[in-house]
Tab-separated table of C-alpha atoms in Angstrom:
chain	number	residue	atom	x	y	z
I	1	LYS	CA	0.337	0.193	-0.087
I	2	LEU	CA	2.647	2.383	-0.720
I	3	LYS	CA	1.382	5.642	-2.220
I	4	MET	CA	3.096	6.878	-5.421
I	5	TYR	CA	3.854	10.441	-5.894
I	6	LEU	CA	5.061	11.299	-9.942
I	7	TYR	CA	6.932	14.148	-11.078
I	8	VAL	CA	6.453	14.572	-14.825
I	9	PRO	CA	8.762	18.193	-16.335
I	10	ALA	CA	7.012	19.936	-19.466
I	11	ASN	CA	8.504	18.890	-22.542
I	12	MET	CA	10.179	15.501	-21.754
I	13	PRO	CA	11.816	13.873	-24.601
I	14	LYS	CA	11.395	10.075	-25.891
I	15	LEU	CA	13.608	7.510	-23.913
I	16	ALA	CA	13.926	9.847	-20.741
I	17	PRO	CA	15.452	8.452	-18.004
I	18	VAL	CA	13.789	7.743	-14.186
I	19	VAL	CA	14.778	8.473	-10.734
I	20	VAL	CA	13.277	6.815	-7.824
I	21	ALA	CA	13.299	9.015	-4.920
I	22	LEU	CA	12.898	7.018	-1.412
I	23	HIS	CA	12.461	9.273	2.199
I	24	GLY	CA	13.915	8.535	5.050
I	25	CYS	CA	11.910	7.129	8.474
I	26	THR	CA	9.185	9.953	9.924
I	27	GLN	CA	9.660	11.546	6.462
I	28	THR	CA	7.002	12.196	3.457
I	29	ALA	CA	7.264	12.047	-0.027
I	30	GLN	CA	6.845	15.844	-0.082
I	31	LEU	CA	9.368	16.521	2.606
I	32	TYR	CA	11.585	14.649	0.458
I	33	MET	CA	11.103	16.243	-2.836
I	34	MET	CA	11.226	19.687	-1.234
I	35	MET	CA	14.574	18.930	0.527
I	36	SER	CA	16.445	16.959	-2.220
I	37	GLY	CA	15.667	18.870	-5.296
I	38	TRP	CA	15.198	16.090	-7.376
I	39	ASN	CA	12.492	18.335	-9.120
I	40	THR	CA	14.512	21.029	-9.741
I	41	LEU	CA	17.046	18.943	-11.703
I	42	ALA	CA	14.707	16.729	-13.589
I	43	ASP	CA	13.493	20.633	-14.992
I	44	THR	CA	17.003	21.115	-16.160
I	45	TYR	CA	18.093	17.512	-17.498
I	46	LYS	CA	14.877	16.051	-18.414
I	47	PHE	CA	14.222	12.957	-16.428
I	48	TYR	CA	10.819	11.650	-14.494
I	49	VAL	CA	10.870	11.462	-10.777
I	50	VAL	CA	8.852	8.437	-8.544
I	51	TYR	CA	8.943	9.321	-4.861
I	52	PRO	CA	6.775	5.957	-3.254
I	53	GLU	CA	5.521	7.303	0.565
I	54	GLN	CA	5.517	4.778	3.085
I	55	GLN	CA	1.983	4.551	5.106
I	56	LYS	CA	1.609	4.335	9.145
I	57	LYS	CA	0.185	1.702	10.528
I	58	SER	CA	-0.777	1.387	14.117
I	59	THR	CA	1.157	-0.258	17.143
I	60	SER	CA	-1.804	-1.497	18.236
I	61	PRO	CA	-1.873	-5.406	19.445
I	62	THR	CA	-5.350	-5.574	17.716
I	63	ALA	CA	-4.060	-4.035	14.518
I	64	THR	CA	-4.431	-6.159	11.497
I	65	ASP	CA	-3.589	-4.619	8.895
I	66	ARG	CA	-0.050	-6.310	7.401
I	67	THR	CA	1.645	-3.276	5.621
I	68	GLY	CA	3.510	-0.188	6.436
I	69	ASN	CA	5.245	1.390	9.277
I	70	PRO	CA	4.656	2.776	12.446
I	71	TYR	CA	7.686	4.987	11.559
I	72	GLN	CA	7.075	5.309	8.372
I	73	CYS	CA	10.270	3.864	7.233
I	74	PHE	CA	10.279	1.219	4.330
I	75	ASN	CA	10.843	-2.072	5.162
I	76	TRP	CA	14.411	-2.545	3.772
I	77	GLY	CA	15.044	-5.658	6.047
I	78	GLY	CA	11.543	-7.652	5.740
I	79	TYR	CA	8.525	-7.304	7.026
I	80	TYR	CA	6.116	-8.587	9.998
I	81	GLY	CA	7.901	-12.296	9.636
I	82	TYR	CA	8.755	-12.381	5.570
I	83	GLU	CA	12.239	-12.600	4.499
I	84	PHE	CA	13.003	-9.659	2.131
I	85	GLU	CA	11.917	-11.984	-1.393
I	86	ARG	CA	11.942	-10.392	-4.842
I	87	GLY	CA	8.646	-9.515	-6.001
I	88	GLN	CA	7.347	-9.472	-2.810
I	89	GLY	CA	5.583	-6.545	-0.708
I	90	GLU	CA	6.994	-3.175	-1.111
I	91	ASN	CA	9.954	-4.051	-3.625
I	92	GLN	CA	7.108	-5.545	-6.234
I	93	SER	CA	5.565	-1.728	-5.397
I	94	ILE	CA	8.278	-0.047	-6.082
I	95	ILE	CA	8.589	-1.695	-9.705
I	96	ASP	CA	4.978	-1.844	-10.022
I	97	MET	CA	5.496	2.137	-9.959
I	98	VAL	CA	8.443	2.337	-13.066
I	99	ASN	CA	6.438	-0.121	-14.624
I	100	TYR	CA	3.474	1.963	-14.720
I	101	LEU	CA	5.567	4.760	-16.222
I	102	LYS	CA	7.399	2.596	-19.352
I	103	ASN	CA	3.762	0.680	-20.000
I	104	ASP	CA	2.234	4.239	-20.305
I	105	THR	CA	-0.341	2.221	-18.295
I	106	THR	CA	-3.062	5.547	-18.615
I	107	HIS	CA	-2.206	6.770	-22.222
I	108	LYS	CA	-0.603	10.222	-21.227
I	109	GLY	CA	2.586	10.119	-23.601
I	110	TYR	CA	5.386	8.653	-21.104
I	111	SER	CA	8.446	7.446	-22.541
I	112	VAL	CA	11.014	5.905	-20.619
I	113	ASP	CA	14.743	4.227	-21.353
I	114	PRO	CA	14.470	0.998	-19.686
I	115	LYS	CA	18.370	1.392	-19.360
I	116	ARG	CA	18.486	4.361	-17.584
I	117	VAL	CA	16.365	3.791	-14.372
I	118	PHE	CA	17.836	4.618	-11.284
I	119	VAL	CA	17.071	4.819	-7.407
I	120	THR	CA	18.226	6.853	-4.469
I	121	GLY	CA	17.172	7.378	-1.020
I	122	LEU	CA	17.916	8.518	2.703
I	123	SER	CA	18.378	6.114	5.803
I	124	ALA	CA	15.901	3.540	5.451
I	125	GLY	CA	15.236	4.707	1.692
I	126	GLY	CA	18.829	4.338	1.447
I	127	ALA	CA	18.687	0.710	2.386
I	128	MET	CA	15.636	0.261	0.259
I	129	ALA	CA	18.036	1.837	-2.366
I	130	VAL	CA	20.516	-0.379	-2.097
I	131	ALA	CA	18.003	-3.807	-1.818
I	132	MET	CA	16.700	-2.549	-4.749
I	133	GLY	CA	19.666	-2.855	-6.587
I	134	ALA	CA	19.712	-6.323	-5.285
I	135	LEU	CA	16.659	-7.248	-6.141
I	136	TRP	CA	15.853	-6.189	-9.197
I	137	PRO	CA	19.590	-5.769	-11.072
I	138	ASP	CA	17.548	-5.787	-14.535
I	139	VAL	CA	15.746	-2.696	-13.857
I	140	PHE	CA	18.317	-0.361	-12.206
I	141	ALA	CA	21.501	1.068	-14.018
I	142	GLY	CA	22.396	3.205	-10.763
I	143	VAL	CA	22.129	3.007	-6.984
I	144	ALA	CA	22.556	6.598	-4.810
I	145	PRO	CA	22.205	5.515	-1.252
I	146	MET	CA	22.461	8.329	1.286
I	147	ALA	CA	23.444	6.859	4.811
I	148	GLY	CA	22.409	3.556	3.593
I	149	LEU	CA	23.079	-0.060	4.259
I	150	PRO	CA	24.648	-2.674	2.328
I	151	PHE	CA	22.006	-5.599	1.517
I	152	TYR	CA	20.621	-8.280	3.735
I	153	CYS	CA	23.014	-7.400	6.795
I	154	ALA	CA	19.583	-8.170	8.536
I	155	ASN	CA	16.348	-8.718	8.062
I	156	SER	CA	13.082	-8.823	10.338
I	157	GLY	CA	12.343	-11.547	12.816
I	158	ASN	CA	9.476	-9.794	13.974
I	159	GLN	CA	6.477	-12.368	14.073
I	160	PRO	CA	2.926	-12.247	12.773
I	161	GLY	CA	0.640	-11.417	15.967
I	162	SER	CA	3.569	-10.186	18.025
I	163	ALA	CA	2.366	-7.038	20.219
I	164	VAL	CA	4.092	-4.854	18.232
I	165	GLU	CA	5.575	-5.476	14.931
I	166	GLN	CA	8.327	-2.693	14.310
I	167	GLY	CA	9.465	-4.289	11.026
I	168	ALA	CA	12.906	-2.925	9.729
I	169	TYR	CA	12.907	0.212	11.796
I	170	ALA	CA	13.621	-1.866	14.898
I	171	CYS	CA	16.234	-3.609	12.749
I	172	MET	CA	18.205	-0.682	11.756
I	173	GLY	CA	20.847	-1.184	14.057
I	174	ILE	CA	21.031	1.971	15.330
I	175	THR	CA	22.129	4.260	18.570
I	176	SER	CA	20.202	3.507	21.462
I	177	SER	CA	18.663	6.743	21.316
I	178	PHE	CA	17.110	5.600	17.852
I	179	THR	CA	14.157	3.781	19.330
I	180	PRO	CA	14.230	0.831	19.831
I	181	ARG	CA	17.790	-0.701	18.929
I	182	THR	CA	17.104	-4.068	21.247
I	183	GLY	CA	14.450	-6.589	21.983
I	184	ALA	CA	12.589	-5.892	19.263
I	185	GLY	CA	12.751	-9.720	17.915
I	186	CYS	CA	15.962	-8.426	15.095
I	187	VAL	CA	18.297	-10.989	13.497
I	188	SER	CA	20.536	-9.544	15.915
I	189	GLY	CA	19.994	-6.967	18.728
I	190	THR	CA	22.364	-4.281	17.324
I	191	ALA	CA	22.029	-5.604	13.377
I	192	CYS	CA	23.745	-4.031	10.789
I	193	MET	CA	26.197	-2.403	12.840
I	194	ALA	CA	27.196	-5.269	15.246
I	195	ASP	CA	30.093	-6.972	14.801
I	196	ASP	CA	28.921	-10.027	14.127
I	197	ARG	CA	27.129	-8.730	11.240
I	198	LYS	CA	30.019	-7.553	9.639
I	199	HIS	CA	30.994	-10.107	6.373
I	200	THR	CA	33.831	-10.435	4.003
I	201	SER	CA	33.730	-9.483	0.905
I	202	ALA	CA	32.587	-13.098	-0.630
I	203	GLU	CA	30.070	-13.983	2.036
I	204	TRP	CA	28.394	-10.507	1.158
I	205	VAL	CA	28.028	-11.430	-2.277
I	206	ASP	CA	27.094	-14.504	-1.604
I	207	MET	CA	24.390	-13.102	0.286
I	208	VAL	CA	22.561	-10.994	-3.008
I	209	ARG	CA	23.372	-13.732	-5.032
I	210	ALA	CA	21.278	-16.170	-2.803
I	211	HIS	CA	18.552	-13.416	-1.385
I	212	GLY	CA	18.619	-10.721	-4.094
I	213	TYR	CA	17.709	-12.798	-7.295
I	214	PRO	CA	18.927	-15.837	-7.577
I	215	GLY	CA	20.386	-17.310	-10.990
I	216	TYR	CA	21.122	-13.676	-12.312
I	217	THR	CA	24.137	-13.212	-14.566
I	218	GLY	CA	24.274	-10.238	-15.600
I	219	GLN	CA	25.300	-6.559	-15.050
I	220	TYR	CA	24.214	-4.907	-11.359
I	221	PRO	CA	23.986	-1.308	-10.793
I	222	ARG	CA	26.276	1.365	-10.333
I	223	LEU	CA	26.541	2.686	-6.462
I	224	ILE	CA	27.825	5.719	-5.417
I	225	SER	CA	27.570	6.234	-1.656
I	226	TRP	CA	27.304	8.801	0.632
I	227	HIS	CA	27.353	9.085	4.160
I	228	GLY	CA	28.441	11.524	7.429
I	229	ASN	CA	31.140	10.212	9.286
I	230	ARG	CA	29.262	11.461	12.355
I	231	ASP	CA	26.089	9.769	11.399
I	232	GLN	CA	24.766	9.425	14.763
I	233	TYR	CA	21.686	6.947	13.695
I	234	VAL	CA	23.250	5.061	10.999
I	235	ASP	CA	27.057	4.076	11.776
I	236	PHE	CA	29.629	5.288	8.998
I	237	VAL	CA	31.276	1.801	8.941
I	238	THR	CA	28.318	0.208	7.207
I	239	ASP	CA	30.011	2.825	4.356
I	240	ALA	CA	32.736	0.368	4.069
I	241	GLU	CA	30.619	-2.677	4.086
I	242	ILE	CA	28.637	-1.218	1.329
I	243	VAL	CA	31.815	-0.826	-0.562
I	244	GLU	CA	32.667	-4.334	0.127
I	245	GLN	CA	29.332	-5.912	-1.160
I	246	TRP	CA	29.768	-3.916	-4.521
I	247	THR	CA	32.868	-4.057	-5.473
I	248	SER	CA	33.244	-7.344	-5.246
I	249	LEU	CA	29.936	-7.464	-7.575
I	250	HIS	CA	31.732	-6.568	-9.880
I	251	GLY	CA	34.536	-7.806	-9.610
I	252	ILE	CA	36.796	-5.392	-8.599
I	253	ASP	CA	39.468	-4.987	-5.521
I	254	GLN	CA	38.794	-2.541	-2.690
I	255	THR	CA	41.625	-0.190	-3.129
I	256	PRO	CA	40.461	3.244	-4.523
I	257	ASP	CA	41.433	4.170	-8.139
I	258	ALA	CA	43.369	7.771	-8.931
I	259	ALA	CA	40.613	9.924	-8.675
I	260	PRO	CA	40.458	13.456	-8.014
I	261	ALA	CA	39.676	13.668	-4.328
I	262	THR	CA	36.678	15.741	-4.314
I	263	LEU	CA	34.051	15.713	-6.593
I	264	LYS	CA	33.566	20.146	-6.464
I	265	ALA	CA	36.767	21.635	-6.318
I	266	GLY	CA	37.354	24.068	-3.478
I	267	ASN	CA	34.771	22.113	-0.982
I	268	THR	CA	36.651	20.088	2.130
I	269	LYS	CA	33.976	19.592	3.387
I	270	HIS	CA	33.784	15.983	1.775
I	271	ALA	CA	36.043	13.171	0.389
I	272	TYR	CA	36.039	10.936	-2.889
I	273	ALA	CA	36.812	7.759	-3.348
I	274	GLU	CA	36.288	5.416	-7.145
I	275	TYR	CA	36.614	1.930	-8.007
I	276	ARG	CA	37.284	0.589	-11.272
I	277	HIS	CA	38.117	-1.851	-13.686
I	278	ASP	CA	41.768	-1.609	-14.245
I	279	GLY	CA	41.794	0.739	-17.476
I	280	ASP	CA	38.195	1.804	-17.475
I	281	THR	CA	37.953	5.138	-16.838
I	282	LEU	CA	34.058	4.489	-15.267
I	283	PRO	CA	33.943	4.360	-11.626
I	284	LEU	CA	31.417	1.092	-11.156
I	285	VAL	CA	31.764	2.093	-7.308
I	286	ALA	CA	31.675	5.392	-5.709
I	287	THR	CA	31.417	6.854	-2.007
I	288	VAL	CA	31.417	10.246	-0.508
I	289	LYS	CA	32.936	11.176	2.776
I	290	LEU	CA	30.997	13.972	4.333
I	291	ASN	CA	33.312	15.398	7.094
I	292	ASN	CA	31.579	15.604	10.666
I	293	MET	CA	28.268	15.529	8.889
I	294	GLN	CA	25.542	13.940	10.959
I	295	HIS	CA	22.275	11.431	9.144
I	296	GLY	CA	20.930	13.499	6.866
I	297	ILE	CA	21.444	14.156	2.883
I	298	ALA	CA	23.882	17.061	1.583
I	299	VAL	CA	23.101	20.553	-0.133
I	300	ASP	CA	23.933	23.666	-1.567
I	301	PRO	CA	21.465	25.904	-1.528
I	302	ARG	CA	23.197	29.304	-1.435
I	303	GLY	CA	26.069	28.189	-3.933
I	304	SER	CA	25.393	29.242	-7.134
I	305	GLY	CA	25.546	27.216	-11.289
I	306	GLU	CA	23.716	24.229	-12.248
I	307	ASP	CA	25.344	22.109	-9.298
I	308	ALA	CA	23.483	24.064	-6.774
I	309	GLY	CA	20.340	23.153	-5.325
I	310	GLY	CA	18.266	21.542	-2.185
I	311	GLN	CA	16.823	22.923	0.991
I	312	THR	CA	18.114	22.384	4.372
I	313	GLY	CA	15.575	20.951	7.243
I	314	SER	CA	14.763	17.918	9.074
I	315	TYR	CA	18.019	15.273	8.122
I	316	SER	CA	19.192	18.175	4.934
I	317	TYR	CA	22.596	20.072	5.788
I	318	ASP	CA	23.870	22.418	3.896
I	319	TRP	CA	27.239	21.049	3.021
I	320	GLY	CA	28.377	23.068	0.606
I	321	ILE	CA	27.976	20.153	-2.083
I	322	TYR	CA	24.697	18.759	-3.842
I	323	SER	CA	24.042	15.250	-3.397
I	324	SER	CA	21.553	15.129	-5.553
I	325	TYR	CA	22.970	17.016	-8.532
I	326	TYR	CA	26.309	15.005	-8.541
I	327	SER	CA	24.522	11.765	-8.064
I	328	ALA	CA	22.675	12.624	-11.187
I	329	ARG	CA	25.789	13.256	-12.754
I	330	PHE	CA	26.996	10.220	-11.625
I	331	PHE	CA	24.255	8.289	-13.136
I	332	GLY	CA	24.983	10.115	-16.665
I	333	ILE	CA	22.142	11.920	-16.500
I	334	ALA	CA	23.136	15.580	-15.412
I	335	GLY	CA	26.057	17.794	-15.619
I	336	GLY	CA	27.984	18.552	-19.001
I	337	GLY	CA	27.300	22.283	-19.003
I	338	THR	CA	24.363	22.704	-21.332
I	339	THR	CA	20.924	21.145	-21.556
I	340	THR	CA	19.973	22.686	-24.768
I	341	GLY	CA	19.560	18.979	-26.165
I	342	GLN	CA	19.608	15.489	-25.396
I	343	VAL	CA	21.856	12.724	-27.286
I	344	THR	CA	20.015	8.966	-26.890
I	345	VAL	CA	21.407	6.066	-28.287
I	346	SER	CA	20.445	1.939	-28.047
I	347	LEU	CA	22.360	-0.755	-28.896
I	348	SER	CA	19.696	-3.092	-29.944
I	349	SER	CA	21.708	-6.383	-30.914
I	350	PRO	CA	23.272	-8.033	-29.722
I	351	GLN	CA	21.339	-7.669	-26.273
I	352	ASP	CA	22.805	-8.258	-22.802
I	353	ASP	CA	24.299	-11.249	-21.720
I	354	ALA	CA	24.041	-12.507	-24.719
I	355	LEU	CA	26.360	-15.621	-26.284
I	356	VAL	CA	28.206	-15.019	-29.305
I	357	GLN	CA	29.831	-17.074	-31.905
I	358	GLY	CA	31.195	-16.680	-34.981
I	359	THR	CA	29.529	-13.101	-37.128
I	360	VAL	CA	26.524	-11.751	-35.788
I	361	THR	CA	25.186	-8.690	-36.768
I	362	VAL	CA	25.978	-5.181	-34.483
I	363	ALA	CA	22.708	-2.741	-34.450
I	364	ALA	CA	22.176	0.480	-32.823
I	365	ASP	CA	19.767	3.283	-32.841
I	366	ALA	CA	21.348	6.949	-32.510
I	367	SER	CA	19.164	10.220	-32.410
I	368	ALA	CA	19.536	14.082	-30.870
I	369	ASP	CA	16.730	16.425	-30.451
I	370	GLN	CA	18.268	19.087	-31.845
I	371	GLY	CA	20.938	18.764	-34.598
I	372	SER	CA	22.034	15.567	-36.008
I	373	ILE	CA	24.534	12.435	-35.475
I	374	VAL	CA	27.727	12.947	-36.858
I	375	SER	CA	29.046	9.127	-35.131
I	376	VAL	CA	28.150	6.086	-33.572
I	377	ALA	CA	31.409	4.070	-32.103
I	378	PHE	CA	31.512	0.996	-31.226
I	379	PHE	CA	34.161	0.018	-28.340
I	380	LEU	CA	35.077	-3.358	-27.249
I	381	ASP	CA	36.333	-3.762	-23.202
I	382	GLY	CA	38.470	-0.628	-22.346
I	383	ASP	CA	39.580	-0.148	-25.860
I	384	ALA	CA	40.235	3.561	-26.122
I	385	GLN	CA	39.377	3.514	-29.915
I	386	PRO	CA	36.465	1.651	-31.574
I	387	PHE	CA	36.427	-1.128	-33.672
I	388	ARG	CA	33.535	0.598	-35.768
I	389	SER	CA	32.782	3.955	-36.420
I	390	LEU	CA	29.902	4.651	-38.539
I	391	THR	CA	28.968	7.941	-39.921
I	392	ALA	CA	25.140	7.578	-40.997
I	393	PRO	CA	22.355	5.321	-40.610
I	394	PRO	CA	21.768	2.310	-39.943
I	395	TYR	CA	24.230	1.916	-37.683
I	396	SER	CA	25.003	-1.687	-38.189
I	397	PHE	CA	27.369	-4.146	-39.348
I	398	ASP	CA	28.360	-7.608	-39.550
I	399	TRP	CA	31.033	-8.419	-36.925
I	400	ASN	CA	33.038	-12.125	-36.512
I	401	THR	CA	33.716	-12.877	-33.219
I	402	ASP	CA	36.646	-15.248	-34.451
I	403	ALA	CA	39.031	-11.542	-33.943
I	404	VAL	CA	38.295	-11.582	-30.031
I	405	THR	CA	41.446	-13.081	-28.511
I	406	ALA	CA	39.539	-14.458	-25.381
I	407	ASP	CA	36.321	-16.502	-24.729
I	408	GLY	CA	34.419	-15.268	-21.874
I	409	GLU	CA	32.750	-11.848	-20.983
I	410	HIS	CA	33.515	-8.844	-22.400
I	411	THR	CA	31.632	-5.251	-22.901
I	412	LEU	CA	30.124	-3.787	-25.879
I	413	LYS	CA	30.059	-0.299	-26.114
I	414	VAL	CA	28.605	2.317	-28.018
I	415	VAL	CA	28.784	5.808	-27.835
I	416	ALA	CA	26.591	8.471	-30.461
I	417	THR	CA	28.133	12.340	-30.384
I	418	ASP	CA	25.745	14.657	-32.167
I	419	ASP	CA	26.778	18.117	-34.196
I	420	HIS	CA	26.865	19.985	-30.690
I	421	ALA	CA	29.232	18.000	-28.844
I	422	GLY	CA	26.346	16.039	-27.202
I	423	SER	CA	27.048	12.164	-26.599
I	424	ALA	CA	25.348	9.748	-24.847
I	425	GLN	CA	26.176	5.576	-24.403
I	426	ASP	CA	25.176	2.173	-24.218
I	427	SER	CA	26.461	-1.213	-23.400
I	428	ALA	CA	26.188	-5.072	-23.255
I	429	LYS	CA	27.553	-7.753	-21.489
I	430	ILE	CA	27.858	-10.530	-24.013
I	431	TYR	CA	29.823	-13.886	-24.014
I	432	VAL	CA	32.551	-14.470	-26.448
I	433	ARG	CA	33.069	-18.079	-27.154
I	434	THR	CA	35.406	-18.581	-30.236
I	435	ARG	CA	35.635	-22.547	-29.666
I	436	PRO	CA	33.223	-25.385	-29.789
I	437	ALA	CA	31.106	-25.674	-26.342
I	438	THR	CA	31.569	-29.100	-24.745
I	439	GLN	CA	28.277	-31.722	-24.675
I	440	SER	CA	28.144	-31.704	-21.376
I	441	CYS	CA	27.293	-28.119	-20.510
I	442	ILE	CA	23.934	-27.193	-21.298
I	443	TYR	CA	21.752	-24.041	-20.927
I	444	ALA	CA	18.362	-24.629	-20.308
I	445	THR	CA	15.151	-23.869	-18.324
I	446	ASN	CA	15.070	-25.192	-14.942
I	447	VAL	CA	11.740	-27.423	-16.019
I	448	GLU	CA	13.889	-28.946	-18.959
I	449	HIS	CA	16.623	-29.599	-16.560
I	450	ILE	CA	14.534	-31.607	-14.731
I	451	SER	CA	12.388	-33.051	-17.310
I	452	ALA	CA	16.341	-34.112	-18.939
I	453	GLY	CA	17.209	-35.729	-15.610
I	454	ARG	CA	19.273	-33.005	-14.731
I	455	ALA	CA	18.145	-31.357	-12.215
I	456	GLN	CA	15.163	-32.317	-9.999
I	457	GLU	CA	12.182	-30.456	-7.716
I	458	CYS	CA	13.664	-29.305	-4.380
I	459	PRO	CA	12.365	-27.223	-1.796
I	460	ASN	CA	12.466	-23.791	-1.559
I	461	PRO	CA	15.538	-22.715	0.118
I	462	TYR	CA	14.582	-19.322	1.083
I	463	LEU	CA	10.837	-18.896	1.817
I	464	PRO	CA	9.830	-22.407	3.556
I	465	GLY	CA	6.361	-23.633	1.963
I	466	GLY	CA	7.558	-20.703	-0.900
I	467	SER	CA	7.421	-21.837	-4.744
I	468	PRO	CA	9.374	-25.099	-5.147
I	469	HIS	CA	13.420	-24.817	-7.168
I	470	ALA	CA	15.220	-26.785	-8.867
I	471	CYS	CA	18.316	-28.563	-7.667
I	472	ALA	CA	20.881	-30.558	-9.710
I	473	VAL	CA	21.267	-33.730	-9.583
I	474	GLY	CA	23.997	-35.087	-7.987
I	475	SER	CA	25.446	-31.971	-6.465
I	476	GLY	CA	22.535	-30.707	-5.054
I	477	ASP	CA	22.975	-26.873	-6.440
I	478	ASP	CA	20.287	-24.642	-5.633
I	479	LEU	CA	19.458	-23.847	-9.726
I	480	GLY	CA	16.579	-21.084	-8.597
I	481	LEU	CA	13.044	-21.226	-9.039
I	482	LYS	CA	11.759	-23.625	-12.127
I	483	ALA	CA	10.707	-21.073	-14.020
I	484	LEU	CA	14.280	-19.290	-14.271
I	485	SER	CA	16.698	-20.990	-16.549
I	486	SER	CA	20.393	-21.949	-15.763
I	487	TYR	CA	23.629	-23.656	-17.278
I	488	VAL	CA	24.419	-27.080	-15.690
I	489	LYS	CA	27.709	-29.051	-16.848
I	490	GLU	CA	28.242	-32.701	-16.124
I	491	THR	CA	31.589	-33.227	-14.414
I	492	SER	CA	31.122	-37.116	-14.596
I	493	PRO	CA	28.126	-39.586	-15.313
I	494	GLY	CA	25.460	-38.532	-13.697
I	495	TYR	CA	26.627	-35.632	-11.914
I	496	TRP	CA	25.469	-32.114	-12.658
I	497	THR	CA	26.783	-28.861	-10.698
I	498	LYS	CA	25.509	-25.237	-11.466
I	499	VAL	CA	28.180	-23.218	-14.002
I	500	TRP	CA	27.561	-19.694	-14.658
I	501	LEU	CA	28.317	-20.248	-17.889
I	502	CYS	CA	29.657	-22.913	-20.715
I	503	MET	CA	33.113	-22.230	-22.147
């Protein structure tokens, strides 16, 4: 029963981005909208803003309503005795809001770029933003938590029928002044900030893969985390846990790469760090430490220029740097010094996660709402020079993948540039095979695996009594829900194991 508020700027272009903005505990969508200033940014850079709003829930022992939260927190850690699972409760409600725009359900002319959907939020909203990135990596391209938490650091242990079902608020793991810290049936009395809730990088990744979107092998969203190092409610140490979880998801280490020490020149109230693949220029994970700031978002209402904005208020501080703007710039939907036109480009073939072999068609669609497209360039992995550049449509060609020197995962990127020096890019993760696959490794739906004797039905390990899963015959590896597809490999006669890719 989340409420949905939607902001649509005037004169929206086709294939516009979407930002989902999630308020914190005790806040409303309207309050967060005013403080964060996302609407002003949307007017300038032309994107939709969706504001989900949590509903207050009665704390009466006789209350029968199973939705909402008594403190208006998003239930990022589960709700009322149920674990947090993709497609359930509030996370599904938020996805329904995104789909409302994508599908233009009411025929109002909405046009959304499905590859440019982003999510941000403060506190419980920040924790929910991280959770949405973990649960729905196929929907969100970027995440920007403000005082957030790593995914699955705690889940609600409250049982239906308890006197006060306090949900995620009770499990946030904040200081004792933030009622309540203990005695509320959480996984741990101090939840996410207790020492026994810290994990290794491998453990953090396992939590995402097991409890987020089981069986998913695609790209995870990029993430920028903002956190005050004097936060009195959500310990600053959780920022390091977020870095561990999301750098590991992207297959990069936890050592910051060379980058400017700040996002905004001359501002000494923050420190910036970013994490990239070797040889890449695009950060996949970034952090902004807000020096001496307490719990809240950073705004810059007294500044000037495109990177100033927001309002001070409850959990919103004038820190001389505008977190909403720099998050939008990290997403690639703001900045660049000009708003006179917009370039859009979409890689239509091959699609994300495609397995390619031999000669394949590479195709992209590109347009500029002012001026003309002058170049559409295609890059492989982190190469500085394109392997193909086209100056006129159709932007397609045949590509012999035998020229790729290594089998396995690669990134295919397309960059479109117009005659005003505006540009946009899109990419897809592909798997190149230059050698024939072994016959003992098979990709199929889990139902097909079961029918062929490679798998058997097994109980849902994450939701007792829930929809059954498939498990590989022999190893017993969990392949996920029966409706999903997976790779299995026969390592010895009749013994099948789960693998991420057939090579």
